[in-house]
Amino acid sequence: MNNNLEQFETRLRVLFEENLIRLIPGMHAPRKLFDDLLGAMHENARAASENRALAPDLYKIHVPEEDLDDWKAHQDILNEMADFLHKTGKSEGYEFNHHPTLVVLPQETIQSKVFYLDTSISPANQVLPDTAAIPNNERPNIQDEIPGRAFLIVGGNENFLLEKSVIDIGRHSENDLILNEPHVSRHHAQLRAINKRYIIFDVGSTGGLFINGKKISQATLQPGDVIRIGMVNLIFVQDITSENPTTAITIEED
């Protein structure tokens, strides 16, 4: 590890140790999460070719349901951890299909641990042709196009069923999915069902739309994709009807 990365890690460790005690109720060893994430990255990397190794880009932190709100209130710290994982992985020769994302979910069963992790590697992006979102006065509700049993896990603890061919997401009360969070635009994103797949569009938001940590203008969703709108994470769940990977049009940062 080079000197610059070591200094960056030292600064982050100080930040995490100061803040994770507030983040994790009753945690006496806040460095554990930091080290467990690094360990999970190394243990779950896989060979993509003779000279390439892919590291996980989605890290799910499963916590007791009663602690969920405390964790979610510190998403900014988790985002910094994701940045560090990305920088560390790159320095060690790993590649990522997407910028790492950390998402907090409730534990499905009662665990003795404060938290546990699992990871996955998301499909690589492919470019789609540009398609504008559908205005209100032009939207059909074509039931045959809607994927079966699709829903979003909102913030790790609420399911939102996707039962329309066009679904608006934003802070304004006229949206189908209302996200009352200050970093979410009044009209932020739109989901559109095409050939039994959902495509999500940024409809001119201020903060942007992110899929698996990458800023995009539109993307065809794949089960397990993590959508970030403002500070809210949405996980897309759907019966698999196609082997096509997630496709997206990325936005170049200035």
Tab-separated table of C-alpha atoms in Angstrom, residues 35-218:
chain	number	residue	atom	x	y	z
A	35	ASP	CA	-11.988	-4.515	8.674
A	36	ASP	CA	-14.862	-6.885	7.857
A	37	LEU	CA	-15.653	-4.922	4.689
A	38	LEU	CA	-12.028	-5.153	3.549
A	39	GLY	CA	-12.016	-8.867	4.347
A	40	ALA	CA	-15.259	-9.411	2.424
A	41	MET	CA	-13.798	-7.631	-0.592
A	42	HIS	CA	-10.744	-9.914	-0.608
A	43	GLU	CA	-12.583	-13.155	0.167
A	44	ASN	CA	-15.323	-12.693	-2.437
A	45	ALA	CA	-13.269	-11.384	-5.353
A	46	ARG	CA	-13.258	-13.713	-8.349
A	47	ALA	CA	-11.075	-14.220	-11.390
A	48	ALA	CA	-12.604	-12.646	-14.502
A	49	SER	CA	-9.732	-13.738	-16.756
A	50	GLU	CA	-6.122	-14.779	-16.419
A	51	ASN	CA	-5.014	-11.258	-15.537
A	52	ARG	CA	-8.205	-9.718	-14.120
A	53	ALA	CA	-9.883	-10.085	-10.733
A	54	LEU	CA	-13.344	-8.638	-10.042
A	55	ALA	CA	-14.156	-7.447	-6.528
A	56	PRO	CA	-17.709	-7.260	-5.117
A	57	ASP	CA	-19.480	-3.957	-5.649
A	58	LEU	CA	-22.608	-4.550	-3.526
A	59	TYR	CA	-22.142	-4.971	0.245
A	60	LYS	CA	-25.272	-5.789	2.251
A	61	ILE	CA	-25.015	-5.091	5.972
A	62	HIS	CA	-27.702	-7.023	7.840
A	63	VAL	CA	-28.523	-5.497	11.223
A	64	PRO	CA	-31.167	-6.119	13.917
A	65	GLU	CA	-34.436	-4.474	12.916
A	66	GLU	CA	-34.496	-2.311	16.043
A	67	ASP	CA	-31.121	-0.799	15.052
A	68	LEU	CA	-32.010	-0.202	11.397
A	69	ASP	CA	-32.916	3.496	11.734
A	70	ASP	CA	-29.670	4.239	13.615
A	71	TRP	CA	-27.618	2.720	10.800
A	72	LYS	CA	-29.611	4.421	8.032
A	73	ALA	CA	-29.143	7.807	9.708
A	74	HIS	CA	-25.404	7.498	9.017
A	75	GLN	CA	-25.500	6.575	5.329
A	76	ASP	CA	-22.943	9.330	4.705
A	77	ILE	CA	-20.351	7.378	6.722
A	78	LEU	CA	-21.166	4.198	4.815
A	79	ASN	CA	-20.769	6.068	1.508
A	80	GLU	CA	-17.275	7.149	2.602
A	81	MET	CA	-16.491	3.536	3.438
A	82	ALA	CA	-17.630	2.561	-0.069
A	83	ASP	CA	-15.269	5.165	-1.544
A	84	PHE	CA	-12.413	3.738	0.509
A	85	LEU	CA	-13.187	0.171	-0.609
A	86	HIS	CA	-13.086	1.338	-4.213
A	87	LYS	CA	-9.767	3.148	-3.777
A	88	THR	CA	-8.201	0.279	-1.821
A	89	GLY	CA	-9.386	-2.349	-4.292
A	90	LYS	CA	-8.030	-0.408	-7.251
A	91	SER	CA	-4.669	0.001	-5.494
A	92	GLU	CA	-4.512	-3.785	-5.002
A	93	GLY	CA	-5.266	-4.541	-8.660
A	94	TYR	CA	-8.961	-5.386	-8.386
A	95	GLU	CA	-11.528	-4.237	-10.902
A	96	PHE	CA	-15.154	-3.326	-10.176
A	97	ASN	CA	-18.139	-3.491	-12.516
A	98	HIS	CA	-19.573	-0.567	-10.535
A	99	HIS	CA	-18.496	1.732	-7.754
A	100	PRO	CA	-19.056	-0.131	-4.455
A	101	THR	CA	-22.371	0.460	-2.668
A	102	LEU	CA	-23.150	-0.267	0.987
A	103	VAL	CA	-26.804	-0.936	1.775
A	104	VAL	CA	-28.272	-1.646	5.220
A	105	LEU	CA	-30.989	-4.310	5.515
A	106	PRO	CA	-32.856	-5.844	8.456
A	107	GLN	CA	-31.743	-9.310	9.548
A	108	GLU	CA	-34.108	-12.005	8.282
A	109	THR	CA	-33.514	-14.152	11.369
A	110	ILE	CA	-32.457	-13.318	14.902
A	111	GLN	CA	-28.665	-13.242	15.082
A	112	SER	CA	-26.319	-12.984	18.037
A	113	LYS	CA	-24.044	-10.663	16.070
A	114	VAL	CA	-24.478	-6.889	15.883
A	115	PHE	CA	-24.331	-7.212	12.080
A	116	TYR	CA	-23.333	-9.624	9.329
A	117	LEU	CA	-22.306	-9.073	5.707
A	118	ASP	CA	-22.901	-10.587	2.325
A	119	THR	CA	-21.613	-9.367	-1.007
A	120	SER	CA	-22.271	-9.739	-4.720
A	121	ILE	CA	-20.822	-8.678	-8.058
A	122	SER	CA	-23.347	-6.842	-10.230
A	123	PRO	CA	-23.542	-7.408	-14.006
A	124	ALA	CA	-21.495	-5.022	-16.131
A	125	ASN	CA	-23.269	-2.173	-17.888
A	126	GLN	CA	-23.991	-2.043	-21.587
A	127	VAL	CA	-25.086	1.124	-23.385
A	128	LEU	CA	-28.743	1.591	-24.308
A	129	PRO	CA	-30.108	3.982	-26.948
A	130	ASP	CA	-31.403	7.200	-25.391
A	131	THR	CA	-35.121	7.170	-24.638
A	132	ALA	CA	-37.021	10.008	-22.970
A	133	ALA	CA	-39.324	9.401	-20.045
A	134	ILE	CA	-43.047	9.419	-20.846
A	135	PRO	CA	-45.006	12.581	-19.945
A	136	ASN	CA	-48.164	12.252	-17.848
A	137	ASN	CA	-50.525	12.908	-20.736
A	138	GLU	CA	-48.961	10.239	-22.980
A	139	ARG	CA	-48.586	7.274	-20.662
A	140	PRO	CA	-50.468	4.031	-21.348
A	141	ASN	CA	-51.024	1.346	-18.736
A	142	ILE	CA	-50.155	-1.735	-20.744
A	143	GLN	CA	-50.643	-4.659	-18.359
A	144	ASP	CA	-48.956	-7.171	-20.687
A	145	GLU	CA	-45.697	-5.208	-20.446
A	146	ILE	CA	-45.511	-5.235	-16.628
A	147	PRO	CA	-42.998	-7.698	-15.107
A	148	GLY	CA	-44.490	-10.289	-12.787
A	149	ARG	CA	-44.145	-9.851	-9.026
A	150	ALA	CA	-41.717	-6.934	-9.177
A	151	PHE	CA	-41.196	-4.586	-6.242
A	152	LEU	CA	-38.761	-2.170	-4.629
A	153	ILE	CA	-37.342	-2.541	-1.131
A	154	VAL	CA	-37.406	1.074	0.073
A	155	GLY	CA	-34.815	2.012	2.659
A	156	GLY	CA	-34.331	-1.620	3.620
A	157	ASN	CA	-37.635	-2.002	5.471
A	158	GLU	CA	-40.610	-1.325	3.174
A	159	ASN	CA	-41.807	-3.056	0.011
A	160	PHE	CA	-43.366	-1.018	-2.811
A	161	LEU	CA	-45.169	-3.177	-5.376
A	162	LEU	CA	-44.643	-2.279	-9.036
A	163	GLU	CA	-48.036	-2.811	-10.656
A	164	LYS	CA	-48.172	-0.069	-13.320
A	165	SER	CA	-46.418	0.347	-16.650
A	166	VAL	CA	-45.253	3.878	-15.713
A	167	ILE	CA	-44.315	4.843	-12.154
A	168	ASP	CA	-43.110	8.263	-11.017
A	169	ILE	CA	-40.736	8.666	-8.079
A	170	GLY	CA	-39.994	11.883	-6.232
A	171	ARG	CA	-40.727	14.141	-3.275
A	172	HIS	CA	-43.951	15.704	-4.635
A	173	SER	CA	-47.244	14.231	-3.407
A	174	GLU	CA	-48.442	13.476	-6.949
A	175	ASN	CA	-45.742	10.818	-7.486
A	176	ASP	CA	-46.585	7.126	-7.279
A	177	LEU	CA	-43.662	6.496	-4.912
A	178	ILE	CA	-43.163	9.483	-2.623
A	179	LEU	CA	-39.734	9.819	-1.002
A	180	ASN	CA	-39.984	12.560	1.604
A	181	GLU	CA	-36.268	13.265	1.856
A	182	PRO	CA	-34.630	16.683	1.247
A	183	HIS	CA	-32.058	15.391	-1.283
A	184	VAL	CA	-34.823	13.931	-3.491
A	185	SER	CA	-36.173	16.212	-6.243
A	186	ARG	CA	-39.904	16.917	-6.516
A	187	HIS	CA	-39.922	14.860	-9.725
A	188	HIS	CA	-36.798	12.711	-9.632
A	189	ALA	CA	-37.159	9.476	-11.620
A	190	GLN	CA	-39.577	7.420	-13.678
A	191	LEU	CA	-39.935	3.643	-14.088
A	192	ARG	CA	-41.291	2.357	-17.389
A	193	ALA	CA	-42.241	-1.240	-18.254
A	194	ILE	CA	-41.044	-2.421	-21.680
A	195	ASN	CA	-41.072	-6.079	-22.754
A	196	LYS	CA	-41.591	-7.215	-19.158
A	197	ARG	CA	-38.540	-5.284	-17.970
A	198	TYR	CA	-38.483	-2.051	-15.992
A	199	ILE	CA	-36.359	0.829	-17.255
A	200	ILE	CA	-35.634	3.723	-14.895
A	201	PHE	CA	-35.031	7.284	-16.121
A	202	ASP	CA	-33.668	10.401	-14.460
A	203	VAL	CA	-36.320	13.026	-15.262
A	204	GLY	CA	-34.174	16.088	-14.599
A	205	SER	CA	-33.344	15.638	-10.923
A	206	THR	CA	-30.947	17.919	-9.070
A	207	GLY	CA	-28.965	15.246	-7.235
A	208	GLY	CA	-28.856	12.621	-9.976
A	209	LEU	CA	-29.798	8.951	-10.201
A	210	PHE	CA	-27.402	6.135	-9.233
A	211	ILE	CA	-27.497	2.413	-10.005
A	212	ASN	CA	-25.047	0.231	-8.065
A	213	GLY	CA	-23.064	3.370	-7.202
A	214	LYS	CA	-22.780	4.674	-10.779
A	215	LYS	CA	-24.509	7.873	-11.928
A	216	ILE	CA	-26.791	7.158	-14.890
A	217	SER	CA	-29.418	8.818	-17.047
A	218	GLN	CA	-31.360	5.599	-17.651
